[in-house]
mmCIF file of C-alpha atoms in Angstrom:
data_model
loop_
_atom_site.group_PDB
_atom_site.id
_atom_site.type_symbol
_atom_site.label_atom_id
_atom_site.label_comp_id
_atom_site.label_asym_id
_atom_site.label_seq_id
_atom_site.Cartn_x
_atom_site.Cartn_y
_atom_site.Cartn_z
ATOM 1 C CA MET C 1 113.979 -26.084 69.009
ATOM 2 C CA ALA C 2 111.871 -27.286 71.911
ATOM 3 C CA ALA C 3 114.560 -29.615 73.209
ATOM 4 C CA GLU C 4 116.625 -26.700 73.822
ATOM 5 C CA HIS C 5 114.177 -25.309 76.402
ATOM 6 C CA VAL C 6 114.299 -26.468 79.878
ATOM 7 C CA TYR C 7 111.097 -27.868 80.939
ATOM 8 C CA GLU C 8 109.851 -28.215 84.670
ATOM 9 C CA THR C 9 107.248 -30.983 84.222
ATOM 10 C CA ILE C 10 107.672 -32.837 80.890
ATOM 11 C CA LEU C 11 110.726 -34.643 79.395
ATOM 12 C CA VAL C 12 111.521 -33.857 75.696
ATOM 13 C CA GLU C 13 113.978 -36.418 74.038
ATOM 14 C CA PRO C 14 114.755 -36.684 70.538
ATOM 15 C CA ALA C 15 115.773 -39.695 68.941
ATOM 16 C CA LEU C 16 116.340 -41.425 65.404
ATOM 17 C CA ASP C 17 118.503 -37.942 64.268
ATOM 18 C CA GLY C 18 115.505 -36.009 65.552
ATOM 19 C CA THR C 19 112.598 -37.645 63.648
ATOM 20 C CA LEU C 20 111.313 -38.802 66.466
ATOM 21 C CA ILE C 21 110.309 -37.238 69.839
ATOM 22 C CA TRP C 22 109.468 -38.920 73.233
ATOM 23 C CA LEU C 23 107.379 -36.683 75.118
ATOM 24 C CA THR C 24 107.040 -37.501 78.684
ATOM 25 C CA LEU C 25 104.729 -36.521 81.186
ATOM 26 C CA ASN C 26 107.063 -35.923 84.269
ATOM 27 C CA ARG C 27 105.212 -35.438 87.807
ATOM 28 C CA PRO C 28 105.492 -39.100 88.519
ATOM 29 C CA LYS C 29 104.862 -38.402 92.337
ATOM 30 C CA ARG C 30 101.572 -36.900 91.273
ATOM 31 C CA ARG C 31 100.840 -39.823 88.833
ATOM 32 C CA ASN C 32 101.484 -36.832 85.951
ATOM 33 C CA ALA C 33 98.285 -35.035 87.521
ATOM 34 C CA ILE C 34 98.170 -31.914 85.130
ATOM 35 C CA SER C 35 99.070 -28.846 86.927
ATOM 36 C CA TRP C 36 99.093 -25.053 85.659
ATOM 37 C CA GLN C 37 102.929 -25.602 85.141
ATOM 38 C CA LEU C 38 102.156 -28.973 82.885
ATOM 39 C CA THR C 39 99.726 -27.271 80.658
ATOM 40 C CA GLU C 40 102.041 -24.506 80.187
ATOM 41 C CA ASP C 41 104.968 -26.671 79.419
ATOM 42 C CA LEU C 42 103.110 -28.605 77.089
ATOM 43 C CA ASN C 43 101.385 -25.771 75.259
ATOM 44 C CA HIS C 44 104.878 -24.226 74.893
ATOM 45 C CA PHE C 45 106.574 -27.756 73.482
ATOM 46 C CA LEU C 46 103.844 -28.192 71.009
ATOM 47 C CA ASP C 47 103.983 -24.554 69.809
ATOM 48 C CA ALA C 48 107.594 -25.013 69.241
ATOM 49 C CA LEU C 49 106.904 -28.142 67.370
ATOM 50 C CA THR C 50 105.158 -26.574 64.714
ATOM 51 C CA LEU C 51 108.851 -24.862 63.826
ATOM 52 C CA ASN C 52 110.552 -28.472 63.789
ATOM 53 C CA LYS C 53 110.884 -29.631 60.245
ATOM 54 C CA LYS C 54 112.950 -32.614 61.270
ATOM 55 C CA ALA C 55 110.436 -34.246 63.831
ATOM 56 C CA ARG C 56 107.924 -36.334 62.193
ATOM 57 C CA VAL C 57 106.415 -38.929 65.197
ATOM 58 C CA VAL C 58 105.938 -38.139 68.588
ATOM 59 C CA ILE C 59 105.247 -40.683 71.339
ATOM 60 C CA LEU C 60 103.514 -39.458 74.295
ATOM 61 C CA ARG C 61 104.004 -41.383 77.466
ATOM 62 C CA GLY C 62 104.173 -40.885 81.390
ATOM 63 C CA ALA C 63 106.785 -41.307 83.916
ATOM 64 C CA GLY C 64 106.533 -43.720 86.693
ATOM 65 C CA ASP C 65 103.413 -45.758 87.653
ATOM 66 C CA GLY C 66 101.070 -44.582 84.963
ATOM 67 C CA PHE C 67 100.100 -42.165 81.920
ATOM 68 C CA CYS C 68 98.415 -39.390 83.554
ATOM 69 C CA ALA C 69 95.963 -38.900 86.841
ATOM 70 C CA GLY C 70 93.976 -36.191 85.078
ATOM 71 C CA ALA C 71 93.807 -32.878 86.562
ATOM 72 C CA ASP C 72 95.636 -32.039 89.444
ATOM 73 C CA LEU C 73 92.887 -31.555 92.120
ATOM 74 C CA GLN C 74 94.682 -29.514 94.552
ATOM 75 C CA ALA C 75 95.626 -27.015 92.060
ATOM 76 C CA LEU C 76 92.230 -27.088 90.342
ATOM 77 C CA THR C 77 90.315 -26.548 93.699
ATOM 78 C CA SER C 78 92.841 -23.910 95.054
ATOM 79 C CA ALA C 79 91.871 -21.793 92.246
ATOM 80 C CA ILE C 80 88.290 -22.833 91.937
ATOM 81 C CA ASP C 81 86.654 -19.272 92.574
ATOM 82 C CA GLU C 82 89.197 -17.621 89.880
ATOM 83 C CA TYR C 83 88.334 -19.986 87.328
ATOM 84 C CA THR C 84 87.643 -18.461 83.752
ATOM 85 C CA ILE C 85 86.973 -19.716 80.240
ATOM 86 C CA GLU C 86 90.498 -18.947 79.744
ATOM 87 C CA ASP C 87 91.727 -21.047 82.127
ATOM 88 C CA GLN C 88 90.088 -24.080 80.647
ATOM 89 C CA GLN C 89 90.919 -23.286 77.464
ATOM 90 C CA ARG C 90 94.363 -23.264 77.802
ATOM 91 C CA THR C 91 94.242 -27.210 78.659
ATOM 92 C CA SER C 92 91.853 -27.603 75.910
ATOM 93 C CA ALA C 93 94.625 -26.058 73.501
ATOM 94 C CA VAL C 94 96.795 -28.859 74.076
ATOM 95 C CA VAL C 95 94.159 -31.370 72.473
ATOM 96 C CA LEU C 96 93.642 -29.151 69.825
ATOM 97 C CA LYS C 97 97.559 -28.825 69.072
ATOM 98 C CA ILE C 98 98.186 -32.412 69.255
ATOM 99 C CA ARG C 99 95.187 -33.129 66.767
ATOM 100 C CA ASN C 100 96.500 -30.424 64.345
ATOM 101 C CA ALA C 101 100.295 -31.305 64.366
ATOM 102 C CA THR C 102 101.437 -32.177 61.449
ATOM 103 C CA GLN C 103 103.678 -34.806 63.310
ATOM 104 C CA ILE C 104 101.969 -38.066 64.088
ATOM 105 C CA PHE C 105 101.230 -38.687 67.839
ATOM 106 C CA ILE C 106 101.573 -42.127 69.376
ATOM 107 C CA ALA C 107 100.389 -42.891 73.009
ATOM 108 C CA ALA C 108 102.204 -45.431 74.691
ATOM 109 C CA VAL C 109 99.572 -45.930 77.794
ATOM 110 C CA HIS C 110 100.358 -47.403 80.922
ATOM 111 C CA GLY C 111 98.550 -47.621 84.275
ATOM 112 C CA ALA C 112 95.871 -44.934 84.582
ATOM 113 C CA ALA C 113 95.039 -42.482 81.639
ATOM 114 C CA ALA C 114 91.770 -40.592 83.979
ATOM 115 C CA GLY C 115 89.617 -37.759 82.723
ATOM 116 C CA ALA C 116 91.899 -35.143 80.897
ATOM 117 C CA GLY C 117 95.026 -37.593 80.945
ATOM 118 C CA MET C 118 92.398 -39.675 78.631
ATOM 119 C CA CYS C 119 91.609 -36.934 76.496
ATOM 120 C CA PHE C 120 95.087 -36.348 75.757
ATOM 121 C CA ALA C 121 95.767 -40.058 74.791
ATOM 122 C CA LEU C 122 92.408 -39.528 72.399
ATOM 123 C CA ALA C 123 93.709 -36.831 70.668
ATOM 124 C CA CYS C 124 96.720 -38.760 69.686
ATOM 125 C CA ASP C 125 96.617 -40.566 66.120
ATOM 126 C CA VAL C 126 97.138 -44.198 67.602
ATOM 127 C CA ARG C 127 96.728 -45.395 71.079
ATOM 128 C CA LEU C 128 99.004 -48.202 72.645
ATOM 129 C CA ALA C 129 98.624 -49.876 75.554
ATOM 130 C CA SER C 130 99.889 -52.022 78.592
ATOM 131 C CA LYS C 131 98.023 -54.423 80.756
ATOM 132 C CA THR C 132 98.129 -52.164 83.471
ATOM 133 C CA MET C 133 96.027 -49.185 81.487
ATOM 134 C CA ARG C 134 92.692 -48.180 82.895
ATOM 135 C CA MET C 135 90.738 -45.295 81.210
ATOM 136 C CA ASN C 136 88.103 -43.139 82.367
ATOM 137 C CA CYS C 137 85.874 -39.911 82.114
ATOM 138 C CA ALA C 138 85.882 -38.866 85.866
ATOM 139 C CA PHE C 139 84.375 -35.529 84.909
ATOM 140 C CA LEU C 140 81.004 -35.821 85.859
ATOM 141 C CA PHE C 141 81.631 -36.874 89.497
ATOM 142 C CA LEU C 142 83.922 -33.850 89.852
ATOM 143 C CA GLY C 143 80.963 -31.831 89.409
ATOM 144 C CA LEU C 144 81.596 -31.131 86.090
ATOM 145 C CA GLY C 145 79.827 -31.811 82.423
ATOM 146 C CA GLY C 146 80.718 -35.575 81.860
ATOM 147 C CA ALA C 147 82.373 -34.239 78.341
ATOM 148 C CA GLU C 148 85.833 -32.422 78.229
ATOM 149 C CA LEU C 149 88.713 -31.878 76.260
ATOM 150 C CA GLY C 150 87.185 -33.235 72.971
ATOM 151 C CA ALA C 151 85.820 -36.336 74.674
ATOM 152 C CA SER C 152 82.228 -35.873 73.301
ATOM 153 C CA PHE C 153 83.882 -35.470 70.103
ATOM 154 C CA PHE C 154 86.311 -38.607 70.033
ATOM 155 C CA LEU C 155 84.627 -41.195 72.105
ATOM 156 C CA PRO C 156 81.257 -41.565 69.490
ATOM 157 C CA ARG C 157 83.583 -42.036 66.836
ATOM 158 C CA MET C 158 86.040 -44.484 68.432
ATOM 159 C CA VAL C 159 83.745 -46.835 70.430
ATOM 160 C CA GLY C 160 80.215 -45.827 69.163
ATOM 161 C CA LEU C 161 77.534 -43.729 70.966
ATOM 162 C CA SER C 162 76.504 -46.532 73.541
ATOM 163 C CA VAL C 163 80.233 -47.161 75.163
ATOM 164 C CA ALA C 164 80.901 -43.607 74.668
ATOM 165 C CA ASN C 165 77.993 -42.636 76.806
ATOM 166 C CA GLU C 166 78.595 -45.309 79.274
ATOM 167 C CA MET C 167 81.667 -44.153 79.951
ATOM 168 C CA MET C 168 80.948 -40.321 79.924
ATOM 169 C CA LEU C 169 77.910 -40.740 81.865
ATOM 170 C CA THR C 170 79.392 -43.589 84.459
ATOM 171 C CA GLY C 171 82.813 -42.380 84.761
ATOM 172 C CA ARG C 172 83.565 -46.269 84.803
ATOM 173 C CA PHE C 173 87.192 -47.379 84.192
ATOM 174 C CA VAL C 174 88.104 -49.120 80.778
ATOM 175 C CA GLY C 175 90.457 -51.840 81.258
ATOM 176 C CA ALA C 176 93.076 -52.606 78.657
ATOM 177 C CA GLU C 177 91.543 -55.862 77.188
ATOM 178 C CA ARG C 178 88.032 -54.128 76.620
ATOM 179 C CA ALA C 179 89.779 -50.947 75.437
ATOM 180 C CA LEU C 180 91.275 -53.008 72.700
ATOM 181 C CA ALA C 181 88.001 -54.868 72.051
ATOM 182 C CA VAL C 182 86.215 -51.780 71.473
ATOM 183 C CA GLY C 183 88.521 -49.633 69.540
ATOM 184 C CA LEU C 184 90.076 -47.383 72.136
ATOM 185 C CA VAL C 185 93.578 -48.483 71.582
ATOM 186 C CA SER C 186 95.434 -50.638 68.694
ATOM 187 C CA GLU C 187 97.528 -53.117 70.698
ATOM 188 C CA VAL C 188 97.771 -54.089 74.150
ATOM 189 C CA HIS C 189 101.246 -55.344 75.733
ATOM 190 C CA GLY C 190 102.499 -57.203 78.528
ATOM 191 C CA THR C 191 104.761 -54.658 80.425
ATOM 192 C CA LYS C 192 105.684 -50.961 80.252
ATOM 193 C CA ASP C 193 108.918 -51.455 78.567
ATOM 194 C CA GLU C 194 107.368 -53.925 75.813
ATOM 195 C CA LEU C 195 104.987 -51.128 75.364
ATOM 196 C CA PHE C 196 107.600 -48.660 74.770
ATOM 197 C CA ALA C 197 109.566 -50.639 72.605
ATOM 198 C CA ALA C 198 106.104 -51.430 70.601
ATOM 199 C CA ALA C 199 105.836 -47.643 70.599
ATOM 200 C CA GLU C 200 109.082 -47.415 68.749
ATOM 201 C CA ALA C 201 108.597 -49.828 66.615
ATOM 202 C CA MET C 202 105.536 -48.402 65.079
ATOM 203 C CA ALA C 203 107.222 -44.934 64.927
ATOM 204 C CA ARG C 204 110.416 -46.710 63.097
ATOM 205 C CA GLU C 205 107.547 -48.108 60.429
ATOM 206 C CA MET C 206 106.111 -44.568 60.110
ATOM 207 C CA LEU C 207 109.236 -43.077 59.524
ATOM 208 C CA GLY C 208 109.781 -45.000 56.296
ATOM 209 C CA ALA C 209 107.283 -43.724 54.720
ATOM 210 C CA ALA C 210 108.060 -40.471 52.822
ATOM 211 C CA PRO C 211 107.814 -37.421 54.969
ATOM 212 C CA ARG C 212 104.850 -35.355 52.924
ATOM 213 C CA ALA C 213 102.778 -38.689 52.402
ATOM 214 C CA LEU C 214 102.769 -39.226 55.956
ATOM 215 C CA MET C 215 101.637 -36.039 56.804
ATOM 216 C CA MET C 216 99.070 -35.757 54.561
ATOM 217 C CA THR C 217 97.407 -38.887 55.309
ATOM 218 C CA LYS C 218 97.274 -37.585 59.219
ATOM 219 C CA GLN C 219 95.674 -34.672 57.592
ATOM 220 C CA ALA C 220 92.783 -36.410 55.456
ATOM 221 C CA ALA C 221 91.950 -38.872 58.281
ATOM 222 C CA VAL C 222 91.565 -35.767 60.878
ATOM 223 C CA MET C 223 89.644 -33.795 57.998
ATOM 224 C CA ASN C 224 87.480 -36.777 56.967
ATOM 225 C CA CYS C 225 86.170 -37.664 60.260
ATOM 226 C CA GLU C 226 85.013 -33.763 61.323
ATOM 227 C CA SER C 227 81.836 -32.835 60.430
ATOM 228 C CA VAL C 228 81.266 -31.356 63.385
ATOM 229 C CA THR C 229 84.662 -29.809 63.937
ATOM 230 C CA LEU C 230 86.907 -30.762 67.139
ATOM 231 C CA GLU C 231 87.304 -27.299 67.734
ATOM 232 C CA GLN C 232 83.493 -26.853 67.917
ATOM 233 C CA ALA C 233 83.068 -29.509 70.258
ATOM 234 C CA VAL C 234 85.764 -28.335 72.756
ATOM 235 C CA ARG C 235 84.426 -24.795 72.795
ATOM 236 C CA THR C 236 81.063 -26.301 73.634
ATOM 237 C CA GLU C 237 82.483 -28.243 76.300
ATOM 238 C CA ASP C 238 84.649 -25.422 77.883
ATOM 239 C CA ARG C 239 81.463 -23.240 78.334
ATOM 240 C CA ALA C 240 79.734 -26.134 79.580
ATOM 241 C CA GLN C 241 82.688 -26.635 82.202
ATOM 242 C CA VAL C 242 82.832 -23.120 83.674
ATOM 243 C CA VAL C 243 79.194 -23.065 83.980
ATOM 244 C CA CYS C 244 79.598 -26.072 86.119
ATOM 245 C CA ILE C 245 82.549 -24.579 88.039
ATOM 246 C CA ARG C 246 80.415 -21.814 89.388
ATOM 247 C CA ASP C 247 77.644 -23.800 90.390
ATOM 248 C CA PRO C 248 77.785 -24.496 94.353
ATOM 249 C CA GLU C 249 75.523 -27.621 93.788
ATOM 250 C CA CYS C 250 78.159 -29.190 91.389
ATOM 251 C CA MET C 251 80.841 -28.480 93.358
ATOM 252 C CA ALA C 252 79.698 -29.757 96.534
ATOM 253 C CA VAL C 253 79.582 -33.037 94.711
ATOM 254 C CA GLY C 254 82.749 -32.547 93.264
ATOM 255 C CA ALA C 255 84.136 -31.799 96.600
ATOM 256 C CA LYS C 256 83.004 -34.977 97.987
ATOM 257 C CA TYR C 257 84.353 -37.205 95.397
ATOM 258 C CA ALA C 258 87.983 -35.241 95.373
ATOM 259 C CA MET C 259 88.382 -35.692 98.899
ATOM 260 C CA ARG C 260 89.259 -39.622 98.172
ATOM 261 C CA PHE C 261 92.229 -38.672 96.288
ATOM 262 C CA MET C 262 93.914 -35.840 98.170
#
């Protein structure tokens, strides 16, 4: 089981007799930025989750002051010359595995959910927020395509094409109240603790349903909103990102932007 594995960058905490799992991104000193190790840990956990017949709901959250600041720019820039489509797909696999899991995923988002961090939240079945939550698509100003990790699949379906394009083409942050108004999140709570309590309360409601009914409801919702599949959308995005990473002009723009955070 996943809980028996020792992870460097995530915490896996079963609760309610193992029917609920708290999955915490645990790099608080780096604002839970996505490193190669974090990607590896998440993929391992999600692979193990397919064998876990007891867990039915997973709550995804971040340690410290925020949910996830996106890609770890120091790690990414240090390996930029050797970046391949396989590297990109290791991260996009996390989105696909969350979406395809039989378990329900609730994202409990406080603080920043930027770039890839936002996309991890978008892949979840339900998103709850605290008042401090801020989401954005930062990809364009890192010299990358503005759509990555399912953003161009999820956002138009959730908020409509105009707001989706605004987010992907400007990189503007969307705060909690606007996120609630446009449908990015279902609820907004005052504090982080109140947010986590609300996420657990929702999980308990879901766990009151029959296991097969819960699973099949998610499967139906996923299936019926995918005319173009998420995998097709992600593969298109993956190719675009690797092309951009190998373009010196794109990387010059990205380097200028990244220096603000390094």
